[in-house]
Short mmCIF file of N, CA and C in Angstrom, two decimals:
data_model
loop_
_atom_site.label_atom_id
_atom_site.label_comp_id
_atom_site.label_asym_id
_atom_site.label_seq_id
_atom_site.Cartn_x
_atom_site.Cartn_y
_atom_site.Cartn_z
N UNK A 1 0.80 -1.17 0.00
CA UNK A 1 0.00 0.00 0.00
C UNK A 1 0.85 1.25 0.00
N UNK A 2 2.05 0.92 0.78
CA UNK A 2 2.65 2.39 0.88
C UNK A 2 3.55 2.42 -1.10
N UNK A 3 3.42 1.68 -1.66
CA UNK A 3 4.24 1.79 -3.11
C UNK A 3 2.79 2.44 -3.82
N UNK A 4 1.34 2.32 -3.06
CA UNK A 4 0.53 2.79 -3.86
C UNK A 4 0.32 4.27 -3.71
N UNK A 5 0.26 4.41 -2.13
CA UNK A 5 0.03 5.85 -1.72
C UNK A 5 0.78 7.00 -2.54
N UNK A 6 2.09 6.57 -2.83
CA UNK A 6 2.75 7.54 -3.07
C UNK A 6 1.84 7.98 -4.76
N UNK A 7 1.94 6.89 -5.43
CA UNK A 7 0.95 6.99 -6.67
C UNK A 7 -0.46 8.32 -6.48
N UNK A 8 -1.07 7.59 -5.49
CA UNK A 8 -2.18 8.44 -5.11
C UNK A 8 -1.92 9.73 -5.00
N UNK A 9 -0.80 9.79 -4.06
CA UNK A 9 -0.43 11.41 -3.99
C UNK A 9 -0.03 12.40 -5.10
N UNK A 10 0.41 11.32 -6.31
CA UNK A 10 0.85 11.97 -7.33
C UNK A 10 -0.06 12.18 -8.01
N UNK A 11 -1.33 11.57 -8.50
CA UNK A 11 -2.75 11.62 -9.62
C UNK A 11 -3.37 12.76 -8.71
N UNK A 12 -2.93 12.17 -7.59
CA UNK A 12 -4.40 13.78 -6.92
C UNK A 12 -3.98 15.37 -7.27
N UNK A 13 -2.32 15.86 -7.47
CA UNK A 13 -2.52 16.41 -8.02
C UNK A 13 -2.94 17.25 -9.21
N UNK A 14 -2.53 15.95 -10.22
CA UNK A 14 -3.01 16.28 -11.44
C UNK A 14 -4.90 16.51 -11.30
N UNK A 15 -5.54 15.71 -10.93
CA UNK A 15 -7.24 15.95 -10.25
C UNK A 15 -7.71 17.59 -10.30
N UNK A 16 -6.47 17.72 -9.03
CA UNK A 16 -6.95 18.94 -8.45
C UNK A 16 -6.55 20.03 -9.49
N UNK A 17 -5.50 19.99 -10.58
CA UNK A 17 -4.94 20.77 -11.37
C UNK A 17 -6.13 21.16 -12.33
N UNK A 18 -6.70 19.55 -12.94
CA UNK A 18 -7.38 19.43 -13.63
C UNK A 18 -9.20 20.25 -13.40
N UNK A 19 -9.43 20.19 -12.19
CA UNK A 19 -10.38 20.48 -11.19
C UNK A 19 -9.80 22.44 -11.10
N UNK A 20 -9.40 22.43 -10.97
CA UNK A 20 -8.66 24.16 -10.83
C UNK A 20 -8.84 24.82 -12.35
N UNK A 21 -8.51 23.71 -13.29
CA UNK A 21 -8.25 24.53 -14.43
C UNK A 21 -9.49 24.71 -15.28
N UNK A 22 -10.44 23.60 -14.83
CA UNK A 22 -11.98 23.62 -14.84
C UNK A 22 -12.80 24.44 -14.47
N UNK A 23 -12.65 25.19 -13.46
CA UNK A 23 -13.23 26.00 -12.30
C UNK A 23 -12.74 27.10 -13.07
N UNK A 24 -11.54 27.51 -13.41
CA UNK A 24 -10.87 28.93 -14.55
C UNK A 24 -11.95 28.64 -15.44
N UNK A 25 -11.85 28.04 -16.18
CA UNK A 25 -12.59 27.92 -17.40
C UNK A 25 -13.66 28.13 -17.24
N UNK A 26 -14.50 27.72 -16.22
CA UNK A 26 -15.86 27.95 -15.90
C UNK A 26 -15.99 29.55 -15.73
N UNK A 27 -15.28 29.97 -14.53
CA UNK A 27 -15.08 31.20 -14.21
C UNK A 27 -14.76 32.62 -15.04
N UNK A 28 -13.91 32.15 -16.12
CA UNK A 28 -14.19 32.72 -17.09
C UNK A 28 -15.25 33.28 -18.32
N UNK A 29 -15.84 31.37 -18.11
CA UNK A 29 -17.11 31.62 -19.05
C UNK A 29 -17.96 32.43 -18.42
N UNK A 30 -18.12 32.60 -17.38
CA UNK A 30 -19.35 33.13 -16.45
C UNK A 30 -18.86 34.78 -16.75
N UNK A 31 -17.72 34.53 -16.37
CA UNK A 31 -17.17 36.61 -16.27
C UNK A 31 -17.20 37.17 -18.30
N UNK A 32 -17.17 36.05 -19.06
CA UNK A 32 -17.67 36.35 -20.17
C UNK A 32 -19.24 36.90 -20.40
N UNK A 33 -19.78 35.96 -19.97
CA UNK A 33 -21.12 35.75 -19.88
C UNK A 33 -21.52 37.21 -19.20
N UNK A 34 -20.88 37.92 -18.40
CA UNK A 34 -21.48 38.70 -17.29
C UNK A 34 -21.28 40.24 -17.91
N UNK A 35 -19.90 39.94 -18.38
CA UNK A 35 -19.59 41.24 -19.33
C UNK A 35 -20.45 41.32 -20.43
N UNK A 36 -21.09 40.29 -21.22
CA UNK A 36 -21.90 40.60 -22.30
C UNK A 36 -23.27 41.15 -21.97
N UNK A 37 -23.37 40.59 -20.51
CA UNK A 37 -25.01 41.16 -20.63
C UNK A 37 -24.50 42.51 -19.91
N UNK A 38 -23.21 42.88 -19.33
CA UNK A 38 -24.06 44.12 -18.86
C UNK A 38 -23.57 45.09 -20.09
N UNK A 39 -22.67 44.57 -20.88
CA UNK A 39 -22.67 45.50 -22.44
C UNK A 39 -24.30 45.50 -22.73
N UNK A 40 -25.26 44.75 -22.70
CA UNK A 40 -26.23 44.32 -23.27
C UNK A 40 -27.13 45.25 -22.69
N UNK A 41 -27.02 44.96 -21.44
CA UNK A 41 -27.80 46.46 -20.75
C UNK A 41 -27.40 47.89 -20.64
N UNK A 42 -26.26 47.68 -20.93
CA UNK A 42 -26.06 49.22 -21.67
C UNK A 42 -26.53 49.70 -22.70
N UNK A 43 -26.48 48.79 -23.11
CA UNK A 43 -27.16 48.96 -24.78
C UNK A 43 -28.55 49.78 -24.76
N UNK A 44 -28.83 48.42 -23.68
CA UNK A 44 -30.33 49.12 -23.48
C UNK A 44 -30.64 49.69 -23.07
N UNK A 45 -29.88 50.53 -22.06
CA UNK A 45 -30.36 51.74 -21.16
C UNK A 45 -30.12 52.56 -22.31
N UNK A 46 -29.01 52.99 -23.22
CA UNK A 46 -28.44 53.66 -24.23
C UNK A 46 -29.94 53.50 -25.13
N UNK A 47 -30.54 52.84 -25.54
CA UNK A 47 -31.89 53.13 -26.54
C UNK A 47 -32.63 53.75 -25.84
N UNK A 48 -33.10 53.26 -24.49
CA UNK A 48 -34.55 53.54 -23.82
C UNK A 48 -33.98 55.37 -23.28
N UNK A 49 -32.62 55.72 -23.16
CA UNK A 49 -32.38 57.01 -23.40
C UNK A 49 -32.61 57.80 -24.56
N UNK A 50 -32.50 56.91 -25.56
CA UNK A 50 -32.14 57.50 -26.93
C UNK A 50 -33.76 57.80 -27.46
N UNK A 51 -34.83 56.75 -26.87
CA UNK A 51 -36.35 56.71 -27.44
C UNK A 51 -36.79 57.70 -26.16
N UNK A 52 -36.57 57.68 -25.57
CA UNK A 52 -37.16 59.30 -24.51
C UNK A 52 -36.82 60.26 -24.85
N UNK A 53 -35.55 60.62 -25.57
CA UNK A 53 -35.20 61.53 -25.76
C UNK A 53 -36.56 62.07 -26.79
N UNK A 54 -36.02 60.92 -28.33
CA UNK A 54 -37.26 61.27 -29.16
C UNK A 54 -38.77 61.50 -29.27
N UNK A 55 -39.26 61.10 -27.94
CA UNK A 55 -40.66 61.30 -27.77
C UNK A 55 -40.72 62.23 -26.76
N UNK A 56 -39.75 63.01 -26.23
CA UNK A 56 -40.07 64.45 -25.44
C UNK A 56 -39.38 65.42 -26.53
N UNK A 57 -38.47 65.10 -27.74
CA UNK A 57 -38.45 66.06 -28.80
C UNK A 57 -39.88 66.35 -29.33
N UNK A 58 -40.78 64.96 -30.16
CA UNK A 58 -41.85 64.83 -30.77
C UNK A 58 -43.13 65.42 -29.84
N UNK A 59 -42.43 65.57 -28.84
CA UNK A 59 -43.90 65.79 -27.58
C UNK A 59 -43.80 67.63 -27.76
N UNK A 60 -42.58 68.08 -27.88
CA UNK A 60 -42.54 69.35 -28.22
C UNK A 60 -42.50 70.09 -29.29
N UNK A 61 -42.12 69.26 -30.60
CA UNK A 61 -42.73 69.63 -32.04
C UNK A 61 -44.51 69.37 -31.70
N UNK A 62 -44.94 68.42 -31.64
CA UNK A 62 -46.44 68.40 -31.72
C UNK A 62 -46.96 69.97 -30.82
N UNK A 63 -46.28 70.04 -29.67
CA UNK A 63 -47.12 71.12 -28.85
C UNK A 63 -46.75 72.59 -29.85
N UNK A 64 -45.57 72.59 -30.35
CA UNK A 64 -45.31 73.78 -31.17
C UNK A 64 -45.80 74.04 -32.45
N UNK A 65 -46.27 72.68 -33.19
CA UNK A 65 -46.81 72.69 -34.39
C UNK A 65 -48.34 72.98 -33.94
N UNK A 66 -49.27 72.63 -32.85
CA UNK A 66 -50.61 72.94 -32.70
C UNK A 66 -50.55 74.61 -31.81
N UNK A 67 -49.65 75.37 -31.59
CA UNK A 67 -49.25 76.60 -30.99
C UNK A 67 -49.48 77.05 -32.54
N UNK A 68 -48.50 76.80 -33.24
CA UNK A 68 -48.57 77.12 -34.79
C UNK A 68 -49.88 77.32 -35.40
N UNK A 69 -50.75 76.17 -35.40
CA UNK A 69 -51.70 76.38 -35.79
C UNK A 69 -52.74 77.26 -35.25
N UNK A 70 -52.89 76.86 -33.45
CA UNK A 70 -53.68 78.19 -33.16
C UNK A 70 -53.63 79.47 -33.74
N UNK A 71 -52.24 79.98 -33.46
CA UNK A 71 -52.01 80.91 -33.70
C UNK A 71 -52.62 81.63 -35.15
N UNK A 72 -52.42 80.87 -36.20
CA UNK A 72 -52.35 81.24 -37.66
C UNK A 72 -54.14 80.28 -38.47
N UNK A 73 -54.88 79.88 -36.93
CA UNK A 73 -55.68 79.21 -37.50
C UNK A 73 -57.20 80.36 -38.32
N UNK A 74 -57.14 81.48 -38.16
CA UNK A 74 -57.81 82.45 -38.60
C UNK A 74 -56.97 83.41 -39.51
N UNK A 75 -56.32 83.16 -40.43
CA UNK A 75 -55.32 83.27 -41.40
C UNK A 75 -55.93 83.75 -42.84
N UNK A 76 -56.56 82.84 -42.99
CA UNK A 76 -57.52 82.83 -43.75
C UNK A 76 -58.29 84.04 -43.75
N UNK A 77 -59.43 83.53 -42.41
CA UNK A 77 -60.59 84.52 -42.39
C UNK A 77 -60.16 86.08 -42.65
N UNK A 78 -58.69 86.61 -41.83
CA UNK A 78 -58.76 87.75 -41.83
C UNK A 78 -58.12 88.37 -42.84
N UNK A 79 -57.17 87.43 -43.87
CA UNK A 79 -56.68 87.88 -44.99
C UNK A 79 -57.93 88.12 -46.29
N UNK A 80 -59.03 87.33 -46.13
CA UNK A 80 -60.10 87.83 -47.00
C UNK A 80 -61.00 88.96 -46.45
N UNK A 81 -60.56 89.59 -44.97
CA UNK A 81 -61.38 90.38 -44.52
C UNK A 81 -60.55 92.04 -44.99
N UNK A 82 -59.36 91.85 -45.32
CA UNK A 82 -58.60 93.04 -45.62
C UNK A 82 -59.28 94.00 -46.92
N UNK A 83 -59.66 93.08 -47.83
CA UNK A 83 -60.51 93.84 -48.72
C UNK A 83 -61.37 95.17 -47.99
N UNK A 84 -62.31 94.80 -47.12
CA UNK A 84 -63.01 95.22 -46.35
C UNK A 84 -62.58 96.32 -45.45
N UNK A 85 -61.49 95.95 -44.72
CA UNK A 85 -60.51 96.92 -44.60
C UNK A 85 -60.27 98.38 -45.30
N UNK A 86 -59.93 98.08 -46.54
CA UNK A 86 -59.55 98.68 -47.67
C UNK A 86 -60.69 99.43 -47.90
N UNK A 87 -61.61 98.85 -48.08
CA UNK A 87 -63.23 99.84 -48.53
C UNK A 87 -63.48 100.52 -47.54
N UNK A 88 -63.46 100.41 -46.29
CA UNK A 88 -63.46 101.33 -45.21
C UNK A 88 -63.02 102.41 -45.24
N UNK A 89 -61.22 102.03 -45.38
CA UNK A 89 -60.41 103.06 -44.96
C UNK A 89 -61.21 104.24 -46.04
N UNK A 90 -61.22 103.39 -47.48
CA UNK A 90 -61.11 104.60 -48.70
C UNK A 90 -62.45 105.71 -48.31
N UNK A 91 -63.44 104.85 -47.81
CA UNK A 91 -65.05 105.07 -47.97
C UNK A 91 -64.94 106.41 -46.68
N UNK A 92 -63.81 106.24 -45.49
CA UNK A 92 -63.05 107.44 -44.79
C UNK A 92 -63.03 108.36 -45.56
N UNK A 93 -61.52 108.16 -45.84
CA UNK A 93 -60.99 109.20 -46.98
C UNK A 93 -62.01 110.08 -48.18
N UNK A 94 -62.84 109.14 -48.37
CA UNK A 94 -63.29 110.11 -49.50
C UNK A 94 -64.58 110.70 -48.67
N UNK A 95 -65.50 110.67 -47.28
CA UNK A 95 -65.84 111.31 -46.70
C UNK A 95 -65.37 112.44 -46.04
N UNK A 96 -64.50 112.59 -45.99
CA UNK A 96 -63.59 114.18 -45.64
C UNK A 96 -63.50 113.65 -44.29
N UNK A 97 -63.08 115.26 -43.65
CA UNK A 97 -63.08 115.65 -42.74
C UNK A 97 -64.39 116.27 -41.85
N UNK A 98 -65.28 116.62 -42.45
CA UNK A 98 -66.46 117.01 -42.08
C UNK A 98 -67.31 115.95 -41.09
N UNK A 99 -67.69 116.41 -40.13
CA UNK A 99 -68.27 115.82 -39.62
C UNK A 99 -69.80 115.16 -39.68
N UNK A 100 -70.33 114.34 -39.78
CA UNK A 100 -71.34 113.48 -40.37
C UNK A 100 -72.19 112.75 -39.49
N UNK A 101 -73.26 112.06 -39.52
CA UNK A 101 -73.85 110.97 -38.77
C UNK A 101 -73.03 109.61 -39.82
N UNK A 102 -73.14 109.58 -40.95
CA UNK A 102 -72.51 108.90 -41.30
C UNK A 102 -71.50 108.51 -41.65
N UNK A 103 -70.23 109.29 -41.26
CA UNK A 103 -68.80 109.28 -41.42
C UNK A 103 -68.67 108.60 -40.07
N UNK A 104 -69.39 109.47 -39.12
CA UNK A 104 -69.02 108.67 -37.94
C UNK A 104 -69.33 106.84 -37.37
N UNK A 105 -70.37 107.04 -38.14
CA UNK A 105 -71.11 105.65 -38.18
C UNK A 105 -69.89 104.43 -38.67
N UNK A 106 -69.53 105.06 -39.68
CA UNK A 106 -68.18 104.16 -40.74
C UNK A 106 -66.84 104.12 -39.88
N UNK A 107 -66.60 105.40 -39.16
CA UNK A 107 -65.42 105.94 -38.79
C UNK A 107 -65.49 104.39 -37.33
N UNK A 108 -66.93 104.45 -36.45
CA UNK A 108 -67.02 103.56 -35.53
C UNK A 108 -66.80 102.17 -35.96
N UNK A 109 -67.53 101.96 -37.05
CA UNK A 109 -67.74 100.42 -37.65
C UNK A 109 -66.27 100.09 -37.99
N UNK A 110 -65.87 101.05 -38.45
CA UNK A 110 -64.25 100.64 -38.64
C UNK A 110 -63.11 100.37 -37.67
N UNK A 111 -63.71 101.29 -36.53
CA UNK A 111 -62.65 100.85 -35.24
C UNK A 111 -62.84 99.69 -34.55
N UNK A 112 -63.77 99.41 -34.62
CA UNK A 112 -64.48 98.14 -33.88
C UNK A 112 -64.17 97.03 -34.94
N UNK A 113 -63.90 97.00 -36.07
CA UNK A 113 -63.04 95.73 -36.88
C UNK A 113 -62.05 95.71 -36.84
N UNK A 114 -61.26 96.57 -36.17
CA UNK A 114 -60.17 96.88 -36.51
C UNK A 114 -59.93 96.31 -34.97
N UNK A 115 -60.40 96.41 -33.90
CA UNK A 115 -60.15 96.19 -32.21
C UNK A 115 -60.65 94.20 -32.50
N UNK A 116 -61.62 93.95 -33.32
CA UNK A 116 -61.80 92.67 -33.19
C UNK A 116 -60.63 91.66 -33.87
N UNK A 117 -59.93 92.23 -34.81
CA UNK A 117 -58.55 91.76 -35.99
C UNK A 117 -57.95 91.95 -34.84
N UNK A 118 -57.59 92.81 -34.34
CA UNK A 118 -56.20 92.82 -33.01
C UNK A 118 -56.35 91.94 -31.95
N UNK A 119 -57.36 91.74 -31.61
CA UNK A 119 -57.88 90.86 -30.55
C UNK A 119 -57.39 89.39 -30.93
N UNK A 120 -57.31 89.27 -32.23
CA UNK A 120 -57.06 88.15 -32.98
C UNK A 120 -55.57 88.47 -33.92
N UNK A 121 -55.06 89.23 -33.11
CA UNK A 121 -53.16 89.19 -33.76
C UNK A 121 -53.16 89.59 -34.82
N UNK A 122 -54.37 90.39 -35.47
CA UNK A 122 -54.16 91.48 -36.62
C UNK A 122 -53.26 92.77 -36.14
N UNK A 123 -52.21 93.33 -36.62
CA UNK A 123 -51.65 94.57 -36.38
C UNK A 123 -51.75 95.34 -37.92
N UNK A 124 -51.74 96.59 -38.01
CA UNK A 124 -52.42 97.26 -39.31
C UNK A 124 -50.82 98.27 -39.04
N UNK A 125 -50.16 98.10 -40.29
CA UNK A 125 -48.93 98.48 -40.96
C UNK A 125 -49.32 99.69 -41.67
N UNK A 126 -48.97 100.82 -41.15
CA UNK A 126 -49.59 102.08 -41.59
C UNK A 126 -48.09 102.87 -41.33
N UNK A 127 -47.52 102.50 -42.32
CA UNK A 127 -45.84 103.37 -42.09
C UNK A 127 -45.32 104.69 -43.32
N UNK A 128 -46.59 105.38 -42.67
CA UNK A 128 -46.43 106.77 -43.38
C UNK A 128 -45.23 107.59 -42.82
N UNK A 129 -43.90 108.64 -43.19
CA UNK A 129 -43.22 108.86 -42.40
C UNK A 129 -41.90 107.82 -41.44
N UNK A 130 -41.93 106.46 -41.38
CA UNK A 130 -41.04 105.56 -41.19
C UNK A 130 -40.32 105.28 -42.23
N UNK A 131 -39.01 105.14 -41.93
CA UNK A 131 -38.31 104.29 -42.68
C UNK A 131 -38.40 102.96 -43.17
N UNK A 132 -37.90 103.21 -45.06
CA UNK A 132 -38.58 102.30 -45.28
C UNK A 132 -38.29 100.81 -44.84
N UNK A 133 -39.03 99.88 -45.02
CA UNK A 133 -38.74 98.45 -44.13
C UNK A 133 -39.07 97.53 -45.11
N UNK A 134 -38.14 96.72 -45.37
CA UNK A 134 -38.33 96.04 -46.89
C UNK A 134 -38.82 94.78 -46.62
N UNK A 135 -38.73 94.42 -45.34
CA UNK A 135 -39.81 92.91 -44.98
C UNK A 135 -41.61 93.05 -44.41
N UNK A 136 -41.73 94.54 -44.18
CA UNK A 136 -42.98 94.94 -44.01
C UNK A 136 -43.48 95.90 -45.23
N UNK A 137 -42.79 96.06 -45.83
CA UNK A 137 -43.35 97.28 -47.21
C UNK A 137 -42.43 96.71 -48.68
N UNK A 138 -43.75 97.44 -49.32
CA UNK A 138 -43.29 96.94 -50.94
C UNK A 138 -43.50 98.34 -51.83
N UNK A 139 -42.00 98.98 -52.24
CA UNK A 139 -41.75 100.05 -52.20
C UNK A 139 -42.04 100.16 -54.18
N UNK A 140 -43.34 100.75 -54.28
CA UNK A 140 -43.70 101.37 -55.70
C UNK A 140 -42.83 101.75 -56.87
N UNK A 141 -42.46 103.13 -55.67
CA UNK A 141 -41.55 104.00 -56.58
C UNK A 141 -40.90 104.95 -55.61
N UNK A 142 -39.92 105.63 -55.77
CA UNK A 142 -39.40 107.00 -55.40
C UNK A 142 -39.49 107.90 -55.39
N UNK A 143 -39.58 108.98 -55.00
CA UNK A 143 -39.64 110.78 -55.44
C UNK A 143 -39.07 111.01 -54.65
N UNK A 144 -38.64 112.34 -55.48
CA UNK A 144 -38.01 113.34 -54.62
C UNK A 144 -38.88 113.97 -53.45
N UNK A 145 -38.77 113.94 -52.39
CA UNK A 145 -39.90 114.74 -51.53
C UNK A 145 -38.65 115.81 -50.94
N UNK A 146 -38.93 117.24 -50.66
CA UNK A 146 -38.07 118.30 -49.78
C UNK A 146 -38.52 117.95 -48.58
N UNK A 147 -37.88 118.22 -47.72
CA UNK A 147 -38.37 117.70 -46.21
C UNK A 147 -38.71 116.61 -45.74
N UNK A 148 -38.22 115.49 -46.53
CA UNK A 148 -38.88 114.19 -46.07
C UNK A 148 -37.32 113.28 -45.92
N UNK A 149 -36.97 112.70 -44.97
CA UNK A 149 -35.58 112.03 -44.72
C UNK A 149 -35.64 110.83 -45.93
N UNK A 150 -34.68 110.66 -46.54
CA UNK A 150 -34.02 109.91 -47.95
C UNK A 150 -34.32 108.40 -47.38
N UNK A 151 -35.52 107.66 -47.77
CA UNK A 151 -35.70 106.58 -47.90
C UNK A 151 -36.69 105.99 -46.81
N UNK A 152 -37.45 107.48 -46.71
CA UNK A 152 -38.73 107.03 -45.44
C UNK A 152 -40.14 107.02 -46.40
N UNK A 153 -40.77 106.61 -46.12
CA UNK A 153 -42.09 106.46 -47.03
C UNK A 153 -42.89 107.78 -46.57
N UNK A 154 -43.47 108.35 -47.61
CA UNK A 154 -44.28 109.40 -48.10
C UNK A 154 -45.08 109.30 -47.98
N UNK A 155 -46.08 108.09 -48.99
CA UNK A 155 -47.04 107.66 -49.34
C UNK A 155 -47.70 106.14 -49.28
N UNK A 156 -49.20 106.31 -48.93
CA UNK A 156 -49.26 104.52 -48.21
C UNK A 156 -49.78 104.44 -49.05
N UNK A 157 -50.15 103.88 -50.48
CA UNK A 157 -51.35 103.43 -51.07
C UNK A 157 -52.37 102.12 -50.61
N UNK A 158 -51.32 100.87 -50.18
CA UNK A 158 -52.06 100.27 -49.47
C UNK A 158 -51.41 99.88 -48.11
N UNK A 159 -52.43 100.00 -47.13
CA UNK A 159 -51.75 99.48 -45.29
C UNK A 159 -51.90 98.05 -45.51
N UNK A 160 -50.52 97.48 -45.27
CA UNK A 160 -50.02 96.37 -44.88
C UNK A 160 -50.62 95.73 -43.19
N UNK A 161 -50.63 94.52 -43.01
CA UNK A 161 -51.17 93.98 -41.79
C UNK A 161 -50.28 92.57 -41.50
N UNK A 162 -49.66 92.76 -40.14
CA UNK A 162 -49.46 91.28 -39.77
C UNK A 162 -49.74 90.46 -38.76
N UNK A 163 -49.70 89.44 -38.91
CA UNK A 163 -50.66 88.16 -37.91
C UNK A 163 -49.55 87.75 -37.05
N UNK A 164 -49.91 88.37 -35.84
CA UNK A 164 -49.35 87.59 -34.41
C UNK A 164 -47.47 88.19 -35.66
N UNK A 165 -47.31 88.88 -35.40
CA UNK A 165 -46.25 89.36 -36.01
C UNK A 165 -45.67 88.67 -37.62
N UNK A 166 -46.36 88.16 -37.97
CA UNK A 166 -45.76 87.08 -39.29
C UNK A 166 -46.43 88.37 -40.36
N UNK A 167 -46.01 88.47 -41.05
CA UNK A 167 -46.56 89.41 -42.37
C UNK A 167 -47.90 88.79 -43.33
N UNK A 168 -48.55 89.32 -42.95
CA UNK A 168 -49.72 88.79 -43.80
C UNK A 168 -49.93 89.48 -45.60
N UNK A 169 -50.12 90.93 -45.65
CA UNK A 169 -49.57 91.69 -46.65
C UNK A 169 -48.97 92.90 -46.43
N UNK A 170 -47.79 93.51 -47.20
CA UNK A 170 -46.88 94.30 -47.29
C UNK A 170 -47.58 95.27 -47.52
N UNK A 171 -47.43 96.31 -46.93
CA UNK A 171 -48.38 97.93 -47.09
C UNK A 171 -47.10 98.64 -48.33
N UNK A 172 -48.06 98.96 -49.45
CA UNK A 172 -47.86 99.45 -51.06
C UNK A 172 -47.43 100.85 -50.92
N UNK A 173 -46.24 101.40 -50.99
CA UNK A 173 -45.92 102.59 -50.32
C UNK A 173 -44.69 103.51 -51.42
N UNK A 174 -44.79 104.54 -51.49
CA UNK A 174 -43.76 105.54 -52.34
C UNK A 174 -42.95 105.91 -51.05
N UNK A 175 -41.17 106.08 -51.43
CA UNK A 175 -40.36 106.29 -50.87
C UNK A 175 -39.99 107.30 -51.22
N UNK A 176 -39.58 108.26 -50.49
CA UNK A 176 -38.30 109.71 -50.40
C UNK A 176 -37.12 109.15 -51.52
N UNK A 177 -36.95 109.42 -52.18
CA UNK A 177 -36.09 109.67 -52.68
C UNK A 177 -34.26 109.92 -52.35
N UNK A 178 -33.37 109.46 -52.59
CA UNK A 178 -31.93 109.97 -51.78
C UNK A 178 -31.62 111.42 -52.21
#
């Protein structure tokens, strides 16, 4: 027995070598295994960041595109109401200065369309005397005017109006001359 023991003592290490180098291998596979998933959940925290992001972008285009629309959703109505506008002002003008039951009648009816358009982000572009402004006015022609500063408008032929500040139409205007 003792010619065997010594045998024994010698296989058991190889066992235990074998048993050790098993346990690495295992241990490895596992720390493989462990690194992939938490790459894996990075991953995924990295999308479920990346898809929040995009649906609180989309959450704020939608709220800005229906802001948009409020805003400009009577666009329409009041750009076909400018005509009207226009017949007013003139139906003024060619009533004088004289005082009337019915100048005043027009003179009222007109302020009161004019307070209901503003109420609703109409502003009325009446830049007689201003310099001219080439994104709010659409400049006719030139003259010489004496006394009038070189490149201020003279003359309005038509008042321009814009919506909630966006230009609806350009007021038709003669410029001073340099």
């Amino acid at each position: 027995m003792t010619a065997r023991d010594p045998d024994m003592n010698h296989e058991q290490p190889d066992i235990e070598s074998q048993q050790s180098a098993a346990d690495a291998a295992a241990t490895a596979g596992v720390n493989d295994e462990v690194e992939r998933l938490r790459a894996e959940i990075e991953q995924v925290k990295a999308d479920a960041l990346r898809e929040r992001a995009d649906l609180e972008n989309q959450r704020k285009r939608v709220a800005r595109d229906i802001e948009q629309a409020r805003k400009f959703a009577n666009e329409k109505l009041l750009g076909e109401l400018l005509p009207v506008f226009d017949s007013l002002d003139a139906g003024l003008k060619a009533a004088g200065d004289d005082p009337h039951p019915l100048r005043e009648g027009l003179e009222l009816t007109y302020k009161q369309l004019l307070k209901v358009a503003a109420d609703n982000g109409l502003a009325l572009l009446d830049p007689i005397g201003q310099p001219f402004n080439p994104e709010h006015h659409q400049a006719i022609s030139q003259v010489p005017t004496p006394g009038a500063a070189p490149g201020s408008v003279v003359t309005v032929f038509q008042k321009g109006y814009l919506l909630n500040e966006r230009l609806l139409r350009p007021a038709l205007v003669v410029v001073a001359a340099d």
